[in-house]
CSV table of C-alpha atoms in Angstrom, one decimal:
chain,number,residue,atom,x,y,z
A,313,LYS,CA,28.8,36.6,240.4
A,314,GLU,CA,32.5,36.4,239.5
A,315,ARG,CA,32.1,35.4,236.4
A,316,GLY,CA,29.6,38.3,235.5
A,317,ALA,CA,31.7,40.6,237.2
A,318,ARG,CA,34.7,39.4,234.8
A,319,SER,CA,32.4,39.3,231.2
A,320,GLU,CA,31.6,43.1,232.4
A,321,ARG,CA,35.0,44.3,233.0
A,322,GLU,CA,35.9,42.5,229.7
A,323,ARG,CA,33.2,44.2,227.7
A,324,GLU,CA,33.7,47.9,229.7
A,325,THR,CA,37.7,47.2,228.0
A,326,MET,CA,37.3,46.5,225.2
A,327,SER,CA,35.1,49.8,224.8
A,328,TRP,CA,37.4,51.5,225.9
A,329,THR,CA,40.3,50.1,222.9
A,330,GLU,CA,37.6,51.0,220.2
A,331,LEU,CA,38.0,54.8,221.4
A,332,THR,CA,41.4,55.0,221.2
A,333,THR,CA,41.0,54.2,217.6
A,334,PHE,CA,37.5,56.0,216.7
A,335,ASN,CA,38.4,59.3,215.4
A,336,ALA,CA,41.6,57.4,213.6
A,337,PHE,CA,39.1,55.4,211.2
A,338,ASP,CA,35.8,56.6,211.5
A,339,ALA,CA,34.9,59.9,213.3
A,340,TYR,CA,34.4,61.1,210.5
A,341,ASP,CA,32.1,58.5,208.1
A,342,ASP,CA,29.9,59.1,211.6
A,343,GLY,CA,30.1,63.1,211.7
A,344,ILE,CA,28.5,62.5,208.1
A,345,VAL,CA,26.3,59.4,209.6
A,346,ARG,CA,25.0,61.9,212.3
A,347,GLY,CA,24.4,64.6,209.8
A,348,PHE,CA,21.9,62.8,207.7
A,349,LYS,CA,19.7,61.6,210.9
A,350,SER,CA,19.4,65.6,211.3
A,351,ALA,CA,17.9,66.0,208.0
A,352,LEU,CA,15.8,63.3,208.0
A,353,LEU,CA,12.0,64.6,207.1
A,354,THR,CA,10.7,64.4,210.7
A,355,GLU,CA,7.1,64.1,212.2
A,356,SER,CA,5.6,66.9,211.9
A,357,ASP,CA,8.2,67.9,207.8
A,358,TYR,CA,5.7,64.9,207.0
A,359,GLU,CA,1.9,65.7,208.7
A,360,ASN,CA,2.5,69.1,206.3
A,361,LEU,CA,3.3,67.2,202.8
A,362,MET,CA,-0.2,65.6,204.3
A,363,GLN,CA,-1.5,69.1,203.2
A,364,CYS,CA,0.1,69.5,200.1
A,365,ASN,CA,-2.8,69.6,197.2
A,366,SER,CA,-0.8,69.1,194.3
A,367,LEU,CA,3.4,67.8,193.6
A,368,GLU,CA,4.4,71.6,192.7
A,369,ASP,CA,3.3,71.9,196.8
A,370,VAL,CA,5.0,68.7,197.8
A,371,LYS,CA,8.0,70.2,195.5
A,372,MET,CA,7.5,73.7,197.3
A,373,PHE,CA,7.2,72.1,200.5
A,374,LEU,CA,10.7,70.4,199.9
A,375,GLN,CA,12.9,73.2,198.7
A,376,ALA,CA,12.5,74.4,202.4
A,377,THR,CA,14.2,71.8,204.2
A,378,ASP,CA,17.7,70.0,203.7
A,379,TYR,CA,16.4,68.2,200.3
A,380,GLY,CA,16.7,71.5,199.1
A,381,THR,CA,16.8,71.4,195.0
A,382,PHE,CA,16.2,67.9,194.1
A,383,LEU,CA,13.0,68.3,192.5
A,384,SER,CA,14.8,71.7,190.7
A,385,ASN,CA,15.2,70.9,187.6
A,386,VAL,CA,12.4,68.8,186.8
A,387,VAL,CA,9.7,69.8,184.2
A,388,GLU,CA,7.1,67.4,184.4
A,389,LEU,CA,6.5,65.6,188.1
A,390,ASP,CA,5.0,62.6,188.6
A,391,PRO,CA,5.1,60.3,192.0
A,392,ALA,CA,8.4,57.9,189.9
A,393,THR,CA,10.7,61.0,188.9
A,394,ILE,CA,10.3,62.0,192.4
A,395,VAL,CA,11.3,58.6,193.5
A,396,GLU,CA,14.3,57.8,191.0
A,397,LYS,CA,15.2,61.1,192.4
A,398,ALA,CA,15.2,60.6,195.8
A,399,THR,CA,16.6,56.9,195.1
A,400,GLN,CA,19.8,59.0,192.9
A,401,ARG,CA,20.2,60.7,196.4
A,402,MET,CA,20.6,58.2,198.4
A,403,VAL,CA,22.4,56.2,196.5
A,404,GLU,CA,25.6,59.7,196.3
A,405,GLU,CA,24.7,60.2,199.8
A,406,TYR,CA,26.2,56.7,200.5
A,407,ASN,CA,28.3,56.4,197.9
A,408,TYR,CA,30.6,59.7,200.1
A,409,LEU,CA,29.6,57.7,202.8
A,410,VAL,CA,31.8,54.8,201.4
A,411,GLY,CA,34.7,57.0,199.5
A,412,ASN,CA,35.4,58.2,202.8
A,413,ALA,CA,35.0,55.5,205.3
A,414,GLY,CA,38.5,53.2,206.2
A,415,GLU,CA,38.9,49.4,204.8
A,416,THR,CA,36.6,48.0,207.6
A,417,LEU,CA,33.8,50.1,207.2
A,418,SER,CA,33.9,50.3,203.4
A,419,ALA,CA,33.5,46.5,202.8
A,420,TYR,CA,30.8,46.9,206.0
A,421,LEU,CA,28.7,49.3,203.7
A,422,ASP,CA,29.6,46.6,201.1
A,423,PHE,CA,27.7,43.9,202.4
A,424,LEU,CA,24.7,46.9,202.6
A,425,ARG,CA,24.7,46.6,199.4
A,426,HIS,CA,24.3,43.3,197.7
A,427,PRO,CA,21.0,42.0,198.2
A,428,TYR,CA,20.4,44.9,195.9
A,429,MET,CA,22.9,43.2,193.5
A,430,THR,CA,21.5,39.6,194.3
A,431,ASP,CA,17.9,41.0,193.5
A,432,ASN,CA,19.1,42.6,190.3
A,433,ILE,CA,20.6,39.5,188.7
A,434,VAL,CA,17.5,38.2,190.0
A,435,LEU,CA,15.2,40.4,188.0
A,436,VAL,CA,18.2,39.9,184.9
A,437,LEU,CA,17.9,36.3,185.3
A,438,SER,CA,14.6,35.4,185.4
A,439,GLY,CA,14.2,38.2,183.0
A,440,THR,CA,16.2,36.6,180.3
A,441,THR,CA,15.3,32.9,181.2
A,442,ARG,CA,11.6,33.8,180.0
A,443,ASN,CA,12.4,36.3,177.5
A,444,ASP,CA,10.1,39.0,179.1
A,445,SER,CA,11.8,41.6,178.3
A,446,SER,CA,15.5,43.1,176.3
A,447,LEU,CA,18.1,43.2,178.2
A,448,SER,CA,18.1,47.6,178.0
A,449,LYS,CA,15.0,47.7,179.7
A,450,LEU,CA,15.5,45.0,182.0
A,451,LEU,CA,18.4,47.1,183.6
A,452,GLU,CA,16.7,50.2,183.5
A,453,ALA,CA,14.6,48.4,186.5
A,454,CYS,CA,17.9,47.6,188.5
A,455,HIS,CA,17.6,49.6,191.5
A,456,PRO,CA,21.1,52.3,191.5
A,457,MET,CA,22.3,51.0,194.8
A,458,GLY,CA,22.5,47.2,192.5
A,459,MET,CA,24.6,48.0,189.4
A,460,PHE,CA,27.7,47.2,189.4
A,461,GLU,CA,30.0,47.1,186.8
A,462,GLU,CA,29.9,43.1,186.1
A,463,LEU,CA,26.1,43.7,185.5
A,464,LEU,CA,26.1,45.5,182.8
A,465,THR,CA,27.9,42.2,180.4
A,466,VAL,CA,25.6,40.4,181.0
A,467,GLY,CA,24.2,40.1,177.3
A,468,VAL,CA,27.6,37.9,176.6
A,469,ALA,CA,25.9,34.9,178.0
A,470,SER,CA,23.7,32.7,176.1
A,471,THR,CA,22.5,30.7,179.4
A,472,PRO,CA,22.2,31.3,183.4
A,473,LYS,CA,25.8,29.0,184.1
A,474,GLU,CA,27.3,31.0,181.7
A,475,LEU,CA,26.2,34.5,182.8
A,476,TYR,CA,27.9,33.7,185.7
A,477,GLU,CA,31.2,32.1,184.7
A,478,LEU,CA,31.9,34.6,182.4
A,479,VAL,CA,30.6,37.5,184.4
A,480,LEU,CA,29.0,36.8,188.1
A,481,ILE,CA,32.0,35.1,188.9
A,482,GLU,CA,34.1,37.9,189.1
A,483,SER,CA,31.3,40.5,190.5
A,484,PRO,CA,31.3,41.2,194.4
A,485,VAL,CA,28.8,38.5,195.2
A,486,GLY,CA,29.2,35.6,192.6
A,487,LYS,CA,30.1,34.0,196.2
A,488,TYR,CA,26.7,33.5,196.5
A,489,PHE,CA,25.8,31.3,193.3
A,490,ARG,CA,29.5,28.9,194.1
A,491,ASN,CA,26.7,26.2,195.1
A,492,PHE,CA,23.8,27.0,193.4
A,493,GLN,CA,22.8,24.9,190.4
A,494,PHE,CA,22.3,26.7,187.4
A,495,GLU,CA,20.3,23.5,185.6
A,496,ASP,CA,17.5,23.7,188.3
A,497,MET,CA,17.1,28.0,187.4
A,498,HIS,CA,14.3,27.9,185.2
A,499,GLU,CA,12.3,25.6,186.8
A,500,LEU,CA,12.5,27.9,190.1
A,501,LYS,CA,10.7,31.2,191.4
A,502,PRO,CA,12.1,33.5,191.3
A,503,GLU,CA,11.2,34.5,195.2
A,504,VAL,CA,12.6,30.1,195.6
A,505,ILE,CA,16.1,31.8,193.4
A,506,ARG,CA,16.0,35.1,195.3
A,507,ALA,CA,16.6,33.4,199.1
A,508,CYS,CA,18.9,30.8,197.8
A,509,LEU,CA,21.6,33.6,197.1
A,510,LEU,CA,20.3,35.8,200.9
A,511,GLN,CA,20.9,33.5,202.5
A,512,ALA,CA,24.7,33.1,201.7
A,513,TYR,CA,24.3,35.8,201.5
A,514,LEU,CA,23.2,36.4,206.0
A,515,GLU,CA,26.1,33.5,206.6
A,516,ASP,CA,29.0,36.0,204.8
A,517,PHE,CA,28.3,38.9,205.4
A,518,TYR,CA,27.7,36.9,210.0
A,519,ASP,CA,30.5,35.6,209.5
A,520,PHE,CA,32.0,39.0,208.3
A,521,CYS,CA,31.1,40.8,211.6
A,522,VAL,CA,32.2,38.2,214.0
A,523,THR,CA,35.7,38.3,212.8
A,524,ARG,CA,36.5,41.5,210.8
A,525,CYS,CA,34.6,44.4,212.9
A,526,SER,CA,34.9,45.5,216.6
A,527,PRO,CA,33.4,43.3,219.0
A,528,THR,CA,30.8,45.7,220.3
A,529,THR,CA,29.6,46.2,216.3
A,530,ALA,CA,29.9,42.7,216.0
A,531,GLU,CA,27.0,41.9,219.2
A,532,VAL,CA,25.0,44.3,218.0
A,533,MET,CA,25.3,43.0,214.1
A,534,ARG,CA,24.5,39.2,215.8
A,535,ASP,CA,21.0,40.2,217.1
A,536,ILE,CA,20.1,42.4,213.6
A,537,LEU,CA,21.2,39.2,211.3
A,538,ASN,CA,19.9,36.8,213.7
A,539,PHE,CA,16.3,38.2,213.6
A,540,GLU,CA,16.5,38.7,209.4
A,541,ALA,CA,17.5,35.2,208.7
A,542,ASP,CA,14.1,34.1,210.7
A,543,ARG,CA,12.4,36.4,209.5
A,544,ARG,CA,13.0,35.8,205.5
A,545,ALA,CA,13.1,31.7,206.4
A,546,ILE,CA,9.3,32.2,207.7
A,547,SER,CA,8.2,34.0,204.7
A,548,THR,CA,10.2,31.8,202.5
A,549,THR,CA,8.1,29.2,204.5
A,550,LEU,CA,4.8,30.5,204.5
A,551,PHE,CA,5.6,31.7,200.8
A,552,ALA,CA,6.2,27.9,199.6
A,553,MET,CA,2.9,26.8,201.6
């Protein structure tokens, strides 16, 4: 009981310590995130969207929400265009959030992009290895959240190993490829490559949260990342069966 009471006092002390620096480093971004959250469509909004008879009706309805006129310049509407414009809006809001974040929060937010970067790299690697498509088409298929400067220069490499040594080694996710066996890449399915890289990512993110973030963030993220690691391990096992 005494140990439990001491642990509770320590937790309260850490919380107060975090609050003393919160306004200086993270309060503005916290306000931005709260604003983004309040702009999310509600359950009643989605119910109204279900009553729309055409994409033009969808466009008109969204104009009355916080999405505003993000489709105003679109002449011919189709589902793919709506997804593209909504994703573009999300990326712009994310970049604004990162641009106003402190050092630790900015590094934390960068970690959220790493899975998208990994997916883009695997897409380009698998496409160029099998000669499925041209590089320009592969880059067009990449998720905008996972775009980074080095990815645009992948054309200088003729093999996966050269791609790492000439391009990826300096990229934000290059460290996840450090122990990868590039000689066996052509024999591996993209899902297996992605699973190996994401395992390294989750371990790196876990270490960052424990060593660089506040105790509260570390406690919350520990459970989230453990769950995500277990989920991916189960998915990979089922895929391999």
